[in-house]
JSON list of C-alpha atoms in Angstrom, two decimals:
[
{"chain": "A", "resi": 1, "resn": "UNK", "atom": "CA", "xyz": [0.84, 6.09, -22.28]},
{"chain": "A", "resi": 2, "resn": "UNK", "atom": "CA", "xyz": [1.26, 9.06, -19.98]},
{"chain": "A", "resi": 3, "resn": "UNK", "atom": "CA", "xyz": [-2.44, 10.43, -20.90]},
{"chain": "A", "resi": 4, "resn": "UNK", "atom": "CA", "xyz": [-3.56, 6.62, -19.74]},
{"chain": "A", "resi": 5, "resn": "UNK", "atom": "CA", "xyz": [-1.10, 6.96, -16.51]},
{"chain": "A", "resi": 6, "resn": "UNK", "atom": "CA", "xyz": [-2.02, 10.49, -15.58]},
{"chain": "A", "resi": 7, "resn": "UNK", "atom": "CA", "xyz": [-6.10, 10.42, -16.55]},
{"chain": "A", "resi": 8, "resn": "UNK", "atom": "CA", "xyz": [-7.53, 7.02, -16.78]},
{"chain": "A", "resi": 9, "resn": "UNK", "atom": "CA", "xyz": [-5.39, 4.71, -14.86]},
{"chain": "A", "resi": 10, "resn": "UNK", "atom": "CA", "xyz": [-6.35, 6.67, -11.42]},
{"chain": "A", "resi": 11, "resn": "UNK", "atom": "CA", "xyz": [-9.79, 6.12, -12.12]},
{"chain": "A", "resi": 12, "resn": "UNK", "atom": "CA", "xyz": [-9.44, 2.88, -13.07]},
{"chain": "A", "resi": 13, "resn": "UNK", "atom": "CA", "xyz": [-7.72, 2.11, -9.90]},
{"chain": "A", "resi": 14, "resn": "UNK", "atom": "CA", "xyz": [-10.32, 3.87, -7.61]},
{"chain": "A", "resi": 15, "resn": "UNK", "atom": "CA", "xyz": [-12.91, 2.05, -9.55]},
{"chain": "A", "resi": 16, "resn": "UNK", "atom": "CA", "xyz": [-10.80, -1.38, -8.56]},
{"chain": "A", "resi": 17, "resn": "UNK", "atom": "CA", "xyz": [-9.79, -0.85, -5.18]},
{"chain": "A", "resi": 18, "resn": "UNK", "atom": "CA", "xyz": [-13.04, -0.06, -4.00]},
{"chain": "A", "resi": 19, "resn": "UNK", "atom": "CA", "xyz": [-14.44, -2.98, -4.12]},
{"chain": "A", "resi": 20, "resn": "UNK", "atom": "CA", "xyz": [-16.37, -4.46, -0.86]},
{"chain": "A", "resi": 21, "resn": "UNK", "atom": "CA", "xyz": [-14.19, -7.71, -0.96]},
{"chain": "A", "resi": 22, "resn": "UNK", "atom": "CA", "xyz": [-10.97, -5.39, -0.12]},
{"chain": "A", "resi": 23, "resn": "UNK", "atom": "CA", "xyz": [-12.91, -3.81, 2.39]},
{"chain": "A", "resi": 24, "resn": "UNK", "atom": "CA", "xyz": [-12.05, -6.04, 5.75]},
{"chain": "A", "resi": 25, "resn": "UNK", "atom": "CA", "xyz": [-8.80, -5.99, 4.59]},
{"chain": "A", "resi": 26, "resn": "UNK", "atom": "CA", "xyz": [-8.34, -3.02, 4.97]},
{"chain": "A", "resi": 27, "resn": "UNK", "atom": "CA", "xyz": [-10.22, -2.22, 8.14]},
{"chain": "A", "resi": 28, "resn": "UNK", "atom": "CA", "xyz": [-7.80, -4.77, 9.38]},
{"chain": "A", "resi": 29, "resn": "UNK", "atom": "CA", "xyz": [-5.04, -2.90, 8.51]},
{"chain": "A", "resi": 30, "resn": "UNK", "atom": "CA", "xyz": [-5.92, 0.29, 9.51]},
{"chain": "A", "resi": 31, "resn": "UNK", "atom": "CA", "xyz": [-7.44, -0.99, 13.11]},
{"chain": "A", "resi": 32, "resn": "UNK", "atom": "CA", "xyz": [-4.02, -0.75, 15.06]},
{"chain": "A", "resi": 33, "resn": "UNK", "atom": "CA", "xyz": [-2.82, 2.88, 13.71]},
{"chain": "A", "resi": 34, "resn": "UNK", "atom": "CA", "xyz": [-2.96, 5.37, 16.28]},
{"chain": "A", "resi": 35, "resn": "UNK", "atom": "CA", "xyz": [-1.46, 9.16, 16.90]},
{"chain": "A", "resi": 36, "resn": "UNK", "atom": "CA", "xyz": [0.03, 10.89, 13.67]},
{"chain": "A", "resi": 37, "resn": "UNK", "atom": "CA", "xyz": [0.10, 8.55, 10.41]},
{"chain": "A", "resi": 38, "resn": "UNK", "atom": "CA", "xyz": [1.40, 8.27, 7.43]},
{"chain": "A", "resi": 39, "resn": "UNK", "atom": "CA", "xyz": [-0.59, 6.63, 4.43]},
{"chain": "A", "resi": 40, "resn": "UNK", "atom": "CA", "xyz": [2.15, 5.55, 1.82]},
{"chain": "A", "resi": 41, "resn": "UNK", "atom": "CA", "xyz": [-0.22, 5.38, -1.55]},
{"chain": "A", "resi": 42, "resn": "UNK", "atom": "CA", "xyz": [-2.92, 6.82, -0.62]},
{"chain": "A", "resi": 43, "resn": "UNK", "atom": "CA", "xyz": [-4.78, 7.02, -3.53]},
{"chain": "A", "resi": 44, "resn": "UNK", "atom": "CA", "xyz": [-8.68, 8.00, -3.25]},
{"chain": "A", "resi": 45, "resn": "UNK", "atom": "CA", "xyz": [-8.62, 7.98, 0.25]},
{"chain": "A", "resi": 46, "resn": "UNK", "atom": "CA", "xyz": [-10.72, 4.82, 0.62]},
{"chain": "A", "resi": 47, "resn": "UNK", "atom": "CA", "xyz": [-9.02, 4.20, 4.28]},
{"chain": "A", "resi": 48, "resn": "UNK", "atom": "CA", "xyz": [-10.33, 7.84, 5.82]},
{"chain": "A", "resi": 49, "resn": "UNK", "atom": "CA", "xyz": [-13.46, 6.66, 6.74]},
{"chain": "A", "resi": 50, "resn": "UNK", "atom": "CA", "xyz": [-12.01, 3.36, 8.46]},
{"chain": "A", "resi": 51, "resn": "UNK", "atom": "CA", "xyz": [-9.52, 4.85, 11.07]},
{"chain": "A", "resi": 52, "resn": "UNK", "atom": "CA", "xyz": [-9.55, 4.24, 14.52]},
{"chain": "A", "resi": 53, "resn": "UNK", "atom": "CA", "xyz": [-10.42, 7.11, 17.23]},
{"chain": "A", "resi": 54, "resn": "UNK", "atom": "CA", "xyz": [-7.12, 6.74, 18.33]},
{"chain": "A", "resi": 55, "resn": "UNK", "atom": "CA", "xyz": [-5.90, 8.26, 15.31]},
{"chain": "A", "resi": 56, "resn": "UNK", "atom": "CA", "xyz": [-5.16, 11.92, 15.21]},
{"chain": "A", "resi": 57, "resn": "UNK", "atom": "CA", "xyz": [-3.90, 13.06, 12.35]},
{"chain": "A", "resi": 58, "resn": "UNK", "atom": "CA", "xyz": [-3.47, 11.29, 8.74]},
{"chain": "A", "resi": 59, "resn": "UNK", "atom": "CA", "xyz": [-0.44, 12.37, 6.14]},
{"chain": "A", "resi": 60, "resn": "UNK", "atom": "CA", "xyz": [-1.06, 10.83, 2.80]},
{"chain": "A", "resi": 61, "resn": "UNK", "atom": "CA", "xyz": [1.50, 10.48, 0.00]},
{"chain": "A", "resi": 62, "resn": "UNK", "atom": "CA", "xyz": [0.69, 9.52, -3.51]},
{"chain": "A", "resi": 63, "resn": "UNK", "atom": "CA", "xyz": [2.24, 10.67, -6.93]},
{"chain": "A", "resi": 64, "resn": "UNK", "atom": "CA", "xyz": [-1.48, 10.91, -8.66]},
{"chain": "A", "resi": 65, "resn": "UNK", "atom": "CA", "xyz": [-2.82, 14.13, -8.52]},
{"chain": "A", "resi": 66, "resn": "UNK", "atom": "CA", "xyz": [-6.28, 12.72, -10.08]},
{"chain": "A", "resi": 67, "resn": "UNK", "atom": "CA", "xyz": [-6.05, 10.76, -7.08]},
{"chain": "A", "resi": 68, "resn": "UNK", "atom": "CA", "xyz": [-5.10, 12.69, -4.37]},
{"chain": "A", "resi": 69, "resn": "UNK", "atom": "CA", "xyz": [-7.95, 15.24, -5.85]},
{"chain": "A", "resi": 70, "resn": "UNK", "atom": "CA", "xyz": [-10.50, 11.99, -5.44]},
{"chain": "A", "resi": 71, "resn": "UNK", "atom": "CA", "xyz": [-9.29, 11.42, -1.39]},
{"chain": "A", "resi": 72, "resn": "UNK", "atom": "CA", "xyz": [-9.56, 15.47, -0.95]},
{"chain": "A", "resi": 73, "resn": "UNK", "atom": "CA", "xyz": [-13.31, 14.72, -1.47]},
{"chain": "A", "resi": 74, "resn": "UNK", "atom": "CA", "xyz": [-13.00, 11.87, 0.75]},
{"chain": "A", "resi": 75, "resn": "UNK", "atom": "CA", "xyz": [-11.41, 13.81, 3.18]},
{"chain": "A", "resi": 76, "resn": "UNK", "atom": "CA", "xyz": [-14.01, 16.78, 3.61]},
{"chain": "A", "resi": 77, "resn": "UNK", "atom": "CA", "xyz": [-16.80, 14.21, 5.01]},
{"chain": "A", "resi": 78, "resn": "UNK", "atom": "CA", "xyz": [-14.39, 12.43, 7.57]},
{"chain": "A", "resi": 79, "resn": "UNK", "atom": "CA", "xyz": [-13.46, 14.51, 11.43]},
{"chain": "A", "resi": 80, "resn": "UNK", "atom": "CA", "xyz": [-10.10, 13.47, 10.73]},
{"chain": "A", "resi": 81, "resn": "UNK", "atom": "CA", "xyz": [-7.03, 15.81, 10.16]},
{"chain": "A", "resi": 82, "resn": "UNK", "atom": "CA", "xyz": [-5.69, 15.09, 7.25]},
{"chain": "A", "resi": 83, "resn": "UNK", "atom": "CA", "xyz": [-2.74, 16.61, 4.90]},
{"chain": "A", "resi": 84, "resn": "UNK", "atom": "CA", "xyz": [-2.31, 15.19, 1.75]},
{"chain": "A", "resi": 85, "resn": "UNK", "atom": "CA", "xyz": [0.92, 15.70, -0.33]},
{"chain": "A", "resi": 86, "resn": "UNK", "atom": "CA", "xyz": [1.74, 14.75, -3.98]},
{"chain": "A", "resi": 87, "resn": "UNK", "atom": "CA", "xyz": [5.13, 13.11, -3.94]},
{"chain": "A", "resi": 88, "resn": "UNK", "atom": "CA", "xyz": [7.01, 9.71, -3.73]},
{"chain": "A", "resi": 89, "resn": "UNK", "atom": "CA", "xyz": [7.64, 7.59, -1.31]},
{"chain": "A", "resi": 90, "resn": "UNK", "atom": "CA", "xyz": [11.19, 6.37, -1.84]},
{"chain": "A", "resi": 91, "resn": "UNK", "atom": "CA", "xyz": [12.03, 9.98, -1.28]},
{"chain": "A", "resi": 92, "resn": "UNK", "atom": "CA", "xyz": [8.97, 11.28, 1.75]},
{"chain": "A", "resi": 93, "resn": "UNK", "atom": "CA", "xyz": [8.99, 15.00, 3.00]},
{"chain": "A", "resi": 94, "resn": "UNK", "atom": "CA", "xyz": [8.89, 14.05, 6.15]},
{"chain": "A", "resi": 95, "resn": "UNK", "atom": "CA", "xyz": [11.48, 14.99, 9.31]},
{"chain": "A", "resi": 96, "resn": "UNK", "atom": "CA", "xyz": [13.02, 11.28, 11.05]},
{"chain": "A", "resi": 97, "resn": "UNK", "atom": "CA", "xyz": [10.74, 10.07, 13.68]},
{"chain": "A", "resi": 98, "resn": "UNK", "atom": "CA", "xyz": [7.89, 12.06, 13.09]},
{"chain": "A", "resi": 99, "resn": "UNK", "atom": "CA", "xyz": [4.91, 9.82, 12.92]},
{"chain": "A", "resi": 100, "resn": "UNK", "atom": "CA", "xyz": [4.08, 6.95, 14.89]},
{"chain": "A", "resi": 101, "resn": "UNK", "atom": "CA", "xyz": [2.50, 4.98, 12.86]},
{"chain": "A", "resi": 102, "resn": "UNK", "atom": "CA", "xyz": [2.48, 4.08, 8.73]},
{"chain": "A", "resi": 103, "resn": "UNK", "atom": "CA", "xyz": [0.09, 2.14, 6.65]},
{"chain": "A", "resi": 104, "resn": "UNK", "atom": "CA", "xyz": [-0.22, 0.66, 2.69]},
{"chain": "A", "resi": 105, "resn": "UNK", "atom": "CA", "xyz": [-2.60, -1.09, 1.39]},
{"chain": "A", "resi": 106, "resn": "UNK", "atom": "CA", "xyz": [-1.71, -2.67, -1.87]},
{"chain": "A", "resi": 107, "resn": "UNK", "atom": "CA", "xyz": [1.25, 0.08, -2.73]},
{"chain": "A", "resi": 108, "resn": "UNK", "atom": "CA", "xyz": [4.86, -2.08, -2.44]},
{"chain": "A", "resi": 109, "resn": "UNK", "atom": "CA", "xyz": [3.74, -3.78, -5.72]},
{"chain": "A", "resi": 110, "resn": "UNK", "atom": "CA", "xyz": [3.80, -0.51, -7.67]},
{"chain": "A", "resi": 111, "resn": "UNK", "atom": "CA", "xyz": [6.73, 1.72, -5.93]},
{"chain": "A", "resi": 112, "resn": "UNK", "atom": "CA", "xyz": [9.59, 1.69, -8.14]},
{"chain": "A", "resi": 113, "resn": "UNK", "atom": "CA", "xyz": [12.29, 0.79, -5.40]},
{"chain": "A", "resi": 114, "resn": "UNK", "atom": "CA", "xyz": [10.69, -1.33, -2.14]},
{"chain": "A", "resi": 115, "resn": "UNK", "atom": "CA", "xyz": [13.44, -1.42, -0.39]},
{"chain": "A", "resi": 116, "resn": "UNK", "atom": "CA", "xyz": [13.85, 2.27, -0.81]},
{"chain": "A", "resi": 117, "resn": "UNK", "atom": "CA", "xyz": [10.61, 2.98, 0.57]},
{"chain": "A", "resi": 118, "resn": "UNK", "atom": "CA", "xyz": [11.17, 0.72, 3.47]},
{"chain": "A", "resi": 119, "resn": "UNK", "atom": "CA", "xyz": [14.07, 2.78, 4.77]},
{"chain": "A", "resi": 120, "resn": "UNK", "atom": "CA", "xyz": [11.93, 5.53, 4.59]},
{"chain": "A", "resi": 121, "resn": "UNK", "atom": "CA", "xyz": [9.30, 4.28, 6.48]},
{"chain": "A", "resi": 122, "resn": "UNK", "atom": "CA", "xyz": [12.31, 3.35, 8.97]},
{"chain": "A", "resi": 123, "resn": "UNK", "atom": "CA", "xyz": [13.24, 6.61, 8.99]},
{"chain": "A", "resi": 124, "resn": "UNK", "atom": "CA", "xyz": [9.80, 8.72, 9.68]},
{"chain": "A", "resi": 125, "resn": "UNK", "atom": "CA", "xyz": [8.50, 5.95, 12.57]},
{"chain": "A", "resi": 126, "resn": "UNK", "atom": "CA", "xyz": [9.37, 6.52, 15.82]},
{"chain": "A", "resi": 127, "resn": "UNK", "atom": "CA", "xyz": [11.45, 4.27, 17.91]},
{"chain": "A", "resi": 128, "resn": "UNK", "atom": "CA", "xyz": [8.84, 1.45, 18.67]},
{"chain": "A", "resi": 129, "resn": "UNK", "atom": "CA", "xyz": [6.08, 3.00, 15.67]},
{"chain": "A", "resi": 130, "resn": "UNK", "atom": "CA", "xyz": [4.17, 0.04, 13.84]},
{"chain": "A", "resi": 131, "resn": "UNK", "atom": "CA", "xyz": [4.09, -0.50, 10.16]},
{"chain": "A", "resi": 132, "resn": "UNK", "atom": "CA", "xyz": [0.81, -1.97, 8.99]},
{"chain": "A", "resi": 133, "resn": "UNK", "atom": "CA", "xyz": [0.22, -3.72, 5.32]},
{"chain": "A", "resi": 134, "resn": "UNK", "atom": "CA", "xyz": [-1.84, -5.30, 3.05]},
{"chain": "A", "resi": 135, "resn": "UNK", "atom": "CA", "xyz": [-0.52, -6.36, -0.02]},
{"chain": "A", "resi": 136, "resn": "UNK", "atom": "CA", "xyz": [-0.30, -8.64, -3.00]},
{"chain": "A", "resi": 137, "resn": "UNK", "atom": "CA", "xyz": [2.37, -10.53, -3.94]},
{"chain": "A", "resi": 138, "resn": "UNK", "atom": "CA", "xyz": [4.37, -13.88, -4.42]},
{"chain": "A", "resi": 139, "resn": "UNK", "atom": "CA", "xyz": [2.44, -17.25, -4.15]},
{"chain": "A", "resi": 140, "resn": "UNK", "atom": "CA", "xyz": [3.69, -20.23, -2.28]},
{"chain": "A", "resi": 141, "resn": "UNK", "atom": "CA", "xyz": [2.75, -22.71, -5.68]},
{"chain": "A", "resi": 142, "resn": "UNK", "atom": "CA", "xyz": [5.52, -22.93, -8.13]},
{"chain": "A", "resi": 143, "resn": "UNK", "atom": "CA", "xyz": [3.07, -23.08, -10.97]},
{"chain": "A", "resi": 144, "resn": "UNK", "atom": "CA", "xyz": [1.29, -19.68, -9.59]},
{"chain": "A", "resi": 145, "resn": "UNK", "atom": "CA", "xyz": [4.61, -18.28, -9.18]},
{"chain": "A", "resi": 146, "resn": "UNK", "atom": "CA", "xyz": [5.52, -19.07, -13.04]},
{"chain": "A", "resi": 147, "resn": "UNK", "atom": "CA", "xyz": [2.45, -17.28, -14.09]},
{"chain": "A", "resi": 148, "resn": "UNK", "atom": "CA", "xyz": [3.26, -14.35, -11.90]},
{"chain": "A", "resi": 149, "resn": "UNK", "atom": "CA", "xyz": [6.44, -13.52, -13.30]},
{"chain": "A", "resi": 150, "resn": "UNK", "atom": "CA", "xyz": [5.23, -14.10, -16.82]},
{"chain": "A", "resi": 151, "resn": "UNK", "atom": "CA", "xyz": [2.83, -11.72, -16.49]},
{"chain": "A", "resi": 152, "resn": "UNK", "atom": "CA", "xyz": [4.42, -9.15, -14.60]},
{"chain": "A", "resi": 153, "resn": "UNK", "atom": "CA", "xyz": [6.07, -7.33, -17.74]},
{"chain": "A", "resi": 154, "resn": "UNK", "atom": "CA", "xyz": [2.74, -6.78, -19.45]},
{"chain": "A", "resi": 155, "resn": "UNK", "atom": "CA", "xyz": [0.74, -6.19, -16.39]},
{"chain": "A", "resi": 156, "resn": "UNK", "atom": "CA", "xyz": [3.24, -3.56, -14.69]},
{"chain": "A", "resi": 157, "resn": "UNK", "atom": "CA", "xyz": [2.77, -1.30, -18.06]},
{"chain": "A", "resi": 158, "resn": "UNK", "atom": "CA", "xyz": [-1.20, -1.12, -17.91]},
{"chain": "A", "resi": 159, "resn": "UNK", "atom": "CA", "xyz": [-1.20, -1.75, -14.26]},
{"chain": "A", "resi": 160, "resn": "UNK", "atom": "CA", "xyz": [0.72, 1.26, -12.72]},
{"chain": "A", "resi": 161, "resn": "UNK", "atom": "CA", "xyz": [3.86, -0.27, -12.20]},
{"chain": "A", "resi": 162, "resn": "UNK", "atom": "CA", "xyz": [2.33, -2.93, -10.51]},
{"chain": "A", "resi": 163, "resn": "UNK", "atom": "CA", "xyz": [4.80, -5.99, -9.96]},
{"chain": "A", "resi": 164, "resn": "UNK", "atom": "CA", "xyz": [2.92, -9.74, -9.22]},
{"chain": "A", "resi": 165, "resn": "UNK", "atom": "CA", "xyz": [6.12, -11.43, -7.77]},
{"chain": "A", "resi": 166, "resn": "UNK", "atom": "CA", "xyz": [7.10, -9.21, -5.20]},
{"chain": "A", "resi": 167, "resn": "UNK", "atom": "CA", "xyz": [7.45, -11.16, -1.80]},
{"chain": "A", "resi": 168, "resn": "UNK", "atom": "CA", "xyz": [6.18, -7.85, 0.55]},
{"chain": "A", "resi": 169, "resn": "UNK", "atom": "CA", "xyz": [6.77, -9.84, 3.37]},
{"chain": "A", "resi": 170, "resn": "UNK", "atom": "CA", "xyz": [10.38, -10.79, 2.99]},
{"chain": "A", "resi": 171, "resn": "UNK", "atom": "CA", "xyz": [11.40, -7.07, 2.08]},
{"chain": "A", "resi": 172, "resn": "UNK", "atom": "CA", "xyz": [9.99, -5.85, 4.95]},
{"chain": "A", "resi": 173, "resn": "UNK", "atom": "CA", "xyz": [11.81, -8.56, 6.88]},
{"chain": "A", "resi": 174, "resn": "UNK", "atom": "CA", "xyz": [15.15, -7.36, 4.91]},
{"chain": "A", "resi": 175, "resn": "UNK", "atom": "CA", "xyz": [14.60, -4.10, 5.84]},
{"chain": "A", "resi": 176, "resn": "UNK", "atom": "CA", "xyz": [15.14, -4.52, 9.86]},
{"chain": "A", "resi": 177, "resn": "UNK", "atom": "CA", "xyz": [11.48, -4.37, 10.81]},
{"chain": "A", "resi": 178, "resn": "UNK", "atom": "CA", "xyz": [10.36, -6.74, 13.96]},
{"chain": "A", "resi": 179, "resn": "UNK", "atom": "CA", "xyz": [7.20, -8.86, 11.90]},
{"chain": "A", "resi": 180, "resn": "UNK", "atom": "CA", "xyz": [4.72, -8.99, 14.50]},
{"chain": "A", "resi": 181, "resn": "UNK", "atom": "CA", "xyz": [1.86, -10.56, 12.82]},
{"chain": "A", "resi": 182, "resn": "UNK", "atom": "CA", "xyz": [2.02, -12.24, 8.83]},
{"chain": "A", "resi": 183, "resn": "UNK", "atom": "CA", "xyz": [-1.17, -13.62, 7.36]},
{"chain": "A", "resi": 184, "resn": "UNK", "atom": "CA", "xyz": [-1.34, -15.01, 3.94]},
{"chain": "A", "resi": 185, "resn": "UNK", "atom": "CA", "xyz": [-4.21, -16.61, 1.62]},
{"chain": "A", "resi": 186, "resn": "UNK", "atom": "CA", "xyz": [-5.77, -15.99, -1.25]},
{"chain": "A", "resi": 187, "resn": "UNK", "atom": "CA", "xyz": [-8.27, -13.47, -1.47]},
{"chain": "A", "resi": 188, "resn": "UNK", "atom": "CA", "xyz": [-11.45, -14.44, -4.56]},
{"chain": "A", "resi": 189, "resn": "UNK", "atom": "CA", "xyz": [-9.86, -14.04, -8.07]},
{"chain": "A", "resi": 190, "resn": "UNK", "atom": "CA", "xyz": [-6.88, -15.22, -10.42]},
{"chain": "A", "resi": 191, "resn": "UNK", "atom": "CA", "xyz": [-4.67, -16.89, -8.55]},
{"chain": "A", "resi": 192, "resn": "UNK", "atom": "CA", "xyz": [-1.89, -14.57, -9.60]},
{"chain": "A", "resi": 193, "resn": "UNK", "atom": "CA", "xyz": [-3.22, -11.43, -8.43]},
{"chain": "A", "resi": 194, "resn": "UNK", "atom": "CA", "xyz": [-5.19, -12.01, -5.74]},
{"chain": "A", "resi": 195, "resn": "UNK", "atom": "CA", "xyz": [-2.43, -13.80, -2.89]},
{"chain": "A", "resi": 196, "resn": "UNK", "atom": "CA", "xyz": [-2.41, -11.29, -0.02]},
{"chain": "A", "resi": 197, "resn": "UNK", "atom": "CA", "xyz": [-0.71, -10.34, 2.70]},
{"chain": "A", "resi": 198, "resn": "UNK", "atom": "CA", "xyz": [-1.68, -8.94, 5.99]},
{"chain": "A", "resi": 199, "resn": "UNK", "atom": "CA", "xyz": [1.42, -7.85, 8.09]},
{"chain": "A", "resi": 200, "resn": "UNK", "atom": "CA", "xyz": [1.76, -5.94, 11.13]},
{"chain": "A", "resi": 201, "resn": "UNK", "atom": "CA", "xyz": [5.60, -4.91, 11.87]},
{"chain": "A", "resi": 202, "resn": "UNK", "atom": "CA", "xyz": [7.33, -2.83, 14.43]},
{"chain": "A", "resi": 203, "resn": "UNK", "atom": "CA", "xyz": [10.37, -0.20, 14.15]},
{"chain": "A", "resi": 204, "resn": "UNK", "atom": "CA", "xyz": [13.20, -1.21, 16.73]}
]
């Protein structure tokens, strides 16, 4: 598996997320970031060329270097500052307080401890910084929600680690954020993949 993880499952996943039915998600998500941001999972760097002007300066964080080589390129077309670091994000390189802003866009599913990460991003937003998602997760219907969690152990091994019954918007809840804004729905696909959310949160 780790020649699939390290070589073919990034471009698999830059071949997936790029698809134009994501894409006003996440120029959603991305529209209220402003100042110095933090991209938690990164990837590709499909989000670069969707900031707002009121964004200065982008950090992104992802443990693929195939993919962080992929959002390099993406990076060298777009006027944004951008610094891209190989890492994870239950553990960021980052000082407390040091960015004002912190987006993912389909990334709680796959991090190996959410709850983790969310104290990070805690940590690295300012007093008052947003957090802005989009992610998959949990759906309302009991029979959905049986499928999800049957298929989780099969799909997290091909998939990146990537976990169907995760309810993104209750950890982030959990984890002392202020949820500003929550939409839910289901985006066009199989039901148990494809129920997003859209959250917009704020650090107290």
């Amino acid at each position: 598996m780790k020649f699939y993880d390290t070589h073919i499952l990034p471009r698999l996943t830059h071949l997936a997320m790029r698809q134009d039915l994501l894409l006003p998600y996440r120029r959603r998500t991305v529209s209220g970031a402003k100042g110095r941001v933090l991209e938690i999972g990164i990837g590709s760097g499909l989000n670069l060329p969707l900031y707002p002007n009121a964004v200065d300066h982008v950090i992104g964080i992802d443990p693929s270097a195939e993919l962080l080589s992929l959002a390099a390129v993406a990076s060298r077309s777009n006027t944004l500052e951008v610094e891209l670091i190989e890492g994870f994000a239950e553990n960021l390189p980052l000082e407390s307080q040091s960015v004002d802003s912190v987006v993912t866009s389909w990334t709680l599913c796959s991090v190996s401890d959410p709850r983790q990460v969310l104290s990070e991003i805690r940590r690295v937003l300012k007093p008052g910084g947003i957090f802005s998602f989009v992610e998959h997760g949990l759906a309302p219907e009991v029979r959905v929600q049986r499928w999800q969690r049957r298929l989780t152990p099969i799909w997290s091994r091909c998939a990146g680690n990537c976990h169907l019954d995760r309810a993104p918007a209750a950890i982030v809840k959990e984890s002392g954020f202020q949820l500003e804004r929550l939409e839910t729905g289901y985006a066009t696909g199989p039901k148990p993949i494809v129920f997003m959310y859209e959250g917009l949160s704020r650090r107290n």
